[in-house]
Amino acid sequence: MISIVIVEDNDSAAKLLENYIRQFEKDENIRFHIDIYKNAINFFTNYRKAYDIIFMDIELPDINGMDAAMKLRSFDKQAVLIFVTNMAKYALKGYEVDALDFMVKPINYRNFSLKLKKAISIVNSNSDIQITISQTTGFVRLSIKDICYIDVLGHKLNYYTNTNIYSRTGSLTELEKELKKHNSFRCN
């Protein structure tokens, strides 16, 4: 399931995007998980690296969408970002934060669906085998290619990447069965 976030302070604009996403689900027979935030602060407070596509307004209270996008890119370079705004003058600046596209309000469904198809195509091409790990702060999605190794201490599995260590309870034997089909092996 593809996870989508809408960061939009205008309730009617957020509802329109949500309705378009639901219409796209029906048209394309696909399922989405949708979260909606009214500002960037709440978005970052509840951020999960499991988000695939982010629709973000630029004119947001507290932190504007462009600054929020720069912050987002400091820890998540893979999420597909699409700006939705009244201000077309920011279109060029969007390339600095690797935004996929820009939609100027008012948005029509045809234009929206084309951009969403493009975003889904990128999400699918970027997807590889991933593991979702439950953390106290939420869920973290790790690509198998980013995991250097996994060890176990007691019933605590530790996933080592180049940048972090993620832990969860579980059985190494069960995890080994899951990963064996993806060309992983147990060294001892």
PDB file of C-alpha atoms in Angstrom, residues 12-167:
ATOM      1  CA  SER A  12     -11.127  22.807   1.686  1.00  0.00           C
ATOM      2  CA  ALA A  13      -7.894  22.414  -0.321  1.00  0.00           C
ATOM      3  CA  ALA A  14      -6.857  19.422   1.829  1.00  0.00           C
ATOM      4  CA  LYS A  15     -10.303  17.843   1.410  1.00  0.00           C
ATOM      5  CA  LEU A  16     -10.158  18.363  -2.369  1.00  0.00           C
ATOM      6  CA  LEU A  17      -6.779  16.568  -2.538  1.00  0.00           C
ATOM      7  CA  GLU A  18      -8.104  13.750  -0.372  1.00  0.00           C
ATOM      8  CA  ASN A  19     -11.192  13.418  -2.601  1.00  0.00           C
ATOM      9  CA  TYR A  20      -9.006  13.325  -5.710  1.00  0.00           C
ATOM     10  CA  ILE A  21      -6.847  10.592  -4.151  1.00  0.00           C
ATOM     11  CA  ARG A  22      -9.977   8.561  -3.273  1.00  0.00           C
ATOM     12  CA  GLN A  23     -11.280   9.047  -6.825  1.00  0.00           C
ATOM     13  CA  PHE A  24      -7.917   7.880  -8.187  1.00  0.00           C
ATOM     14  CA  GLU A  25      -8.185   4.776  -5.974  1.00  0.00           C
ATOM     15  CA  LYS A  26     -11.498   3.896  -7.603  1.00  0.00           C
ATOM     16  CA  ASP A  27     -10.352   4.723 -11.141  1.00  0.00           C
ATOM     17  CA  GLU A  28      -7.083   2.782 -10.924  1.00  0.00           C
ATOM     18  CA  ASN A  29      -8.091   0.048  -8.436  1.00  0.00           C
ATOM     19  CA  ILE A  30      -5.287   0.905  -6.030  1.00  0.00           C
ATOM     20  CA  ARG A  31      -5.263   1.482  -2.257  1.00  0.00           C
ATOM     21  CA  PHE A  32      -3.609   4.350  -0.379  1.00  0.00           C
ATOM     22  CA  HIS A  33      -3.051   5.240   3.231  1.00  0.00           C
ATOM     23  CA  ILE A  34      -3.597   9.002   3.689  1.00  0.00           C
ATOM     24  CA  ASP A  35      -2.486  11.278   6.539  1.00  0.00           C
ATOM     25  CA  ILE A  36      -3.321  14.988   6.616  1.00  0.00           C
ATOM     26  CA  TYR A  37      -1.477  17.698   8.575  1.00  0.00           C
ATOM     27  CA  LYS A  38      -2.374  21.390   8.824  1.00  0.00           C
ATOM     28  CA  ASN A  39       1.226  22.513   9.380  1.00  0.00           C
ATOM     29  CA  ALA A  40       4.802  21.356   8.986  1.00  0.00           C
ATOM     30  CA  ILE A  41       5.451  21.162  12.737  1.00  0.00           C
ATOM     31  CA  ASN A  42       2.770  18.493  13.236  1.00  0.00           C
ATOM     32  CA  PHE A  43       3.963  16.747  10.079  1.00  0.00           C
ATOM     33  CA  PHE A  44       7.515  16.457  11.407  1.00  0.00           C
ATOM     34  CA  THR A  45       6.356  15.531  14.905  1.00  0.00           C
ATOM     35  CA  ASN A  46       4.448  12.547  13.487  1.00  0.00           C
ATOM     36  CA  TYR A  47       6.750  11.800  10.543  1.00  0.00           C
ATOM     37  CA  ARG A  48       7.309   8.178   9.558  1.00  0.00           C
ATOM     38  CA  LYS A  49       9.867   7.207   6.987  1.00  0.00           C
ATOM     39  CA  ALA A  50       7.193   4.987   5.499  1.00  0.00           C
ATOM     40  CA  TYR A  51       5.635   7.917   3.597  1.00  0.00           C
ATOM     41  CA  ASP A  52       5.925   7.479  -0.149  1.00  0.00           C
ATOM     42  CA  ILE A  53       4.289  10.610  -1.598  1.00  0.00           C
ATOM     43  CA  ILE A  54       3.956  14.041   0.007  1.00  0.00           C
ATOM     44  CA  PHE A  55       1.665  16.793  -1.265  1.00  0.00           C
ATOM     45  CA  MET A  56       2.804  20.017   0.412  1.00  0.00           C
ATOM     46  CA  ASP A  57       1.490  23.557   0.304  1.00  0.00           C
ATOM     47  CA  ILE A  58       4.161  26.259   0.309  1.00  0.00           C
ATOM     48  CA  GLU A  59       2.210  28.858   2.280  1.00  0.00           C
ATOM     49  CA  LEU A  60       2.010  27.119   5.660  1.00  0.00           C
ATOM     50  CA  PRO A  61       1.882  28.633   9.147  1.00  0.00           C
ATOM     51  CA  ASP A  62       5.070  28.578  11.274  1.00  0.00           C
ATOM     52  CA  ILE A  63       7.392  26.866   8.756  1.00  0.00           C
ATOM     53  CA  ASN A  64       6.699  27.460   5.056  1.00  0.00           C
ATOM     54  CA  GLY A  65       6.587  24.481   2.726  1.00  0.00           C
ATOM     55  CA  MET A  66       9.897  25.248   1.038  1.00  0.00           C
ATOM     56  CA  ASP A  67      11.781  25.336   4.376  1.00  0.00           C
ATOM     57  CA  ALA A  68       9.907  22.217   5.459  1.00  0.00           C
ATOM     58  CA  ALA A  69      10.964  20.467   2.244  1.00  0.00           C
ATOM     59  CA  MET A  70      14.610  21.366   2.894  1.00  0.00           C
ATOM     60  CA  LYS A  71      14.318  19.896   6.386  1.00  0.00           C
ATOM     61  CA  LEU A  72      12.584  16.797   4.975  1.00  0.00           C
ATOM     62  CA  ARG A  73      15.384  16.207   2.489  1.00  0.00           C
ATOM     63  CA  SER A  74      17.953  16.255   5.304  1.00  0.00           C
ATOM     64  CA  PHE A  75      16.618  12.888   6.518  1.00  0.00           C
ATOM     65  CA  ASP A  76      14.429  11.490   3.718  1.00  0.00           C
ATOM     66  CA  LYS A  77      15.631  11.790   0.158  1.00  0.00           C
ATOM     67  CA  GLN A  78      13.352   9.082  -1.245  1.00  0.00           C
ATOM     68  CA  ALA A  79       9.825  10.376  -0.554  1.00  0.00           C
ATOM     69  CA  VAL A  80       8.235  11.839  -3.689  1.00  0.00           C
ATOM     70  CA  LEU A  81       7.419  15.511  -3.076  1.00  0.00           C
ATOM     71  CA  ILE A  82       4.802  17.476  -5.001  1.00  0.00           C
ATOM     72  CA  PHE A  83       4.130  21.115  -4.130  1.00  0.00           C
ATOM     73  CA  VAL A  84       0.549  22.367  -4.230  1.00  0.00           C
ATOM     74  CA  THR A  85       0.308  26.150  -4.011  1.00  0.00           C
ATOM     75  CA  ASN A  86      -1.136  29.421  -5.220  1.00  0.00           C
ATOM     76  CA  MET A  87       2.371  30.750  -5.862  1.00  0.00           C
ATOM     77  CA  ALA A  88       3.890  29.598  -9.148  1.00  0.00           C
ATOM     78  CA  LYS A  89       6.975  31.762  -8.495  1.00  0.00           C
ATOM     79  CA  TYR A  90       8.403  28.974  -6.287  1.00  0.00           C
ATOM     80  CA  ALA A  91       8.465  26.402  -9.080  1.00  0.00           C
ATOM     81  CA  LEU A  92      12.186  26.780  -9.825  1.00  0.00           C
ATOM     82  CA  LYS A  93      13.099  26.709  -6.145  1.00  0.00           C
ATOM     83  CA  GLY A  94      11.310  23.347  -5.902  1.00  0.00           C
ATOM     84  CA  TYR A  95      14.121  21.725  -7.871  1.00  0.00           C
ATOM     85  CA  GLU A  96      16.529  22.557  -5.025  1.00  0.00           C
ATOM     86  CA  VAL A  97      14.634  20.138  -2.799  1.00  0.00           C
ATOM     87  CA  ASP A  98      14.182  17.536  -5.527  1.00  0.00           C
ATOM     88  CA  ALA A  99      10.431  18.073  -5.867  1.00  0.00           C
ATOM     89  CA  LEU A 100       8.857  15.912  -8.537  1.00  0.00           C
ATOM     90  CA  ASP A 101       6.367  18.523  -9.631  1.00  0.00           C
ATOM     91  CA  PHE A 102       4.327  21.592  -8.863  1.00  0.00           C
ATOM     92  CA  MET A 103       0.553  22.063  -8.988  1.00  0.00           C
ATOM     93  CA  VAL A 104      -0.946  25.537  -8.969  1.00  0.00           C
ATOM     94  CA  LYS A 105      -4.340  25.954  -7.301  1.00  0.00           C
ATOM     95  CA  PRO A 106      -7.096  25.554  -8.265  1.00  0.00           C
ATOM     96  CA  ILE A 107      -6.278  21.966  -9.158  1.00  0.00           C
ATOM     97  CA  ASN A 108      -8.312  19.916 -11.599  1.00  0.00           C
ATOM     98  CA  TYR A 109      -8.605  16.144 -11.396  1.00  0.00           C
ATOM     99  CA  ARG A 110      -7.062  15.442 -14.792  1.00  0.00           C
ATOM    100  CA  ASN A 111      -3.847  17.325 -13.954  1.00  0.00           C
ATOM    101  CA  PHE A 112      -3.780  15.807 -10.465  1.00  0.00           C
ATOM    102  CA  SER A 113      -4.173  12.242 -11.742  1.00  0.00           C
ATOM    103  CA  LEU A 114      -1.330  12.665 -14.246  1.00  0.00           C
ATOM    104  CA  LYS A 115       1.017  13.874 -11.519  1.00  0.00           C
ATOM    105  CA  LEU A 116      -0.073  11.130  -9.124  1.00  0.00           C
ATOM    106  CA  LYS A 117       0.529   8.470 -11.803  1.00  0.00           C
ATOM    107  CA  LYS A 118       4.015   9.868 -12.309  1.00  0.00           C
ATOM    108  CA  ALA A 119       4.664   9.819  -8.547  1.00  0.00           C
ATOM    109  CA  ILE A 120       3.413   6.229  -8.220  1.00  0.00           C
ATOM    110  CA  SER A 121       5.669   5.183 -11.079  1.00  0.00           C
ATOM    111  CA  ILE A 122       8.670   6.629  -9.220  1.00  0.00           C
ATOM    112  CA  VAL A 123       7.623   5.005  -5.936  1.00  0.00           C
ATOM    113  CA  ASN A 124       7.307   1.650  -7.683  1.00  0.00           C
ATOM    114  CA  SER A 125      10.664   1.997  -9.432  1.00  0.00           C
ATOM    115  CA  ASN A 126      12.349   2.961  -6.154  1.00  0.00           C
ATOM    116  CA  SER A 127      10.734   0.142  -4.264  1.00  0.00           C
ATOM    117  CA  ASP A 128      12.768  -2.805  -3.333  1.00  0.00           C
ATOM    118  CA  ILE A 129      12.451  -5.368  -0.610  1.00  0.00           C
ATOM    119  CA  GLN A 130      11.814  -3.566   2.637  1.00  0.00           C
ATOM    120  CA  ILE A 131      11.306  -4.428   6.258  1.00  0.00           C
ATOM    121  CA  THR A 132       9.054  -2.387   8.526  1.00  0.00           C
ATOM    122  CA  ILE A 133      10.293  -2.150  12.090  1.00  0.00           C
ATOM    123  CA  SER A 134       8.148  -0.963  14.965  1.00  0.00           C
ATOM    124  CA  GLN A 135       9.878   1.677  17.097  1.00  0.00           C
ATOM    125  CA  THR A 136       8.665   3.644  20.117  1.00  0.00           C
ATOM    126  CA  THR A 137       8.380   6.712  17.846  1.00  0.00           C
ATOM    127  CA  GLY A 138       6.438   4.865  15.149  1.00  0.00           C
ATOM    128  CA  PHE A 139       7.380   2.606  12.265  1.00  0.00           C
ATOM    129  CA  VAL A 140      10.607   2.714  10.269  1.00  0.00           C
ATOM    130  CA  ARG A 141      10.867   1.153   6.833  1.00  0.00           C
ATOM    131  CA  LEU A 142      14.318  -0.194   5.987  1.00  0.00           C
ATOM    132  CA  SER A 143      15.443  -1.304   2.580  1.00  0.00           C
ATOM    133  CA  ILE A 144      17.225  -4.653   2.723  1.00  0.00           C
ATOM    134  CA  LYS A 145      20.026  -3.162   0.632  1.00  0.00           C
ATOM    135  CA  ASP A 146      20.676  -0.586   3.411  1.00  0.00           C
ATOM    136  CA  ILE A 147      21.073  -3.219   6.148  1.00  0.00           C
ATOM    137  CA  CYS A 148      24.722  -4.126   6.780  1.00  0.00           C
ATOM    138  CA  TYR A 149      23.943  -6.912   9.238  1.00  0.00           C
ATOM    139  CA  ILE A 150      21.522  -8.002  11.942  1.00  0.00           C
ATOM    140  CA  ASP A 151      22.406  -9.478  15.295  1.00  0.00           C
ATOM    141  CA  VAL A 152      20.370 -10.627  18.262  1.00  0.00           C
ATOM    142  CA  LEU A 153      20.862 -10.186  21.987  1.00  0.00           C
ATOM    143  CA  GLY A 154      18.265 -12.031  24.026  1.00  0.00           C
ATOM    144  CA  HIS A 155      15.053 -11.443  22.107  1.00  0.00           C
ATOM    145  CA  LYS A 156      16.142  -8.075  20.710  1.00  0.00           C
ATOM    146  CA  LEU A 157      16.987  -7.897  16.993  1.00  0.00           C
ATOM    147  CA  ASN A 158      19.424  -5.104  16.070  1.00  0.00           C
ATOM    148  CA  TYR A 159      19.451  -3.891  12.457  1.00  0.00           C
ATOM    149  CA  TYR A 160      22.731  -2.118  11.588  1.00  0.00           C
ATOM    150  CA  THR A 161      22.814   0.359   8.709  1.00  0.00           C
ATOM    151  CA  ASN A 162      25.553   2.825   7.749  1.00  0.00           C
ATOM    152  CA  THR A 163      23.745   5.600   9.601  1.00  0.00           C
ATOM    153  CA  ASN A 164      21.834   4.028  12.487  1.00  0.00           C
ATOM    154  CA  ILE A 165      20.938   0.984  14.560  1.00  0.00           C
ATOM    155  CA  TYR A 166      17.265  -0.038  14.762  1.00  0.00           C
ATOM    156  CA  SER A 167      16.041  -2.516  17.363  1.00  0.00           C
TER     157      SER A 167
END
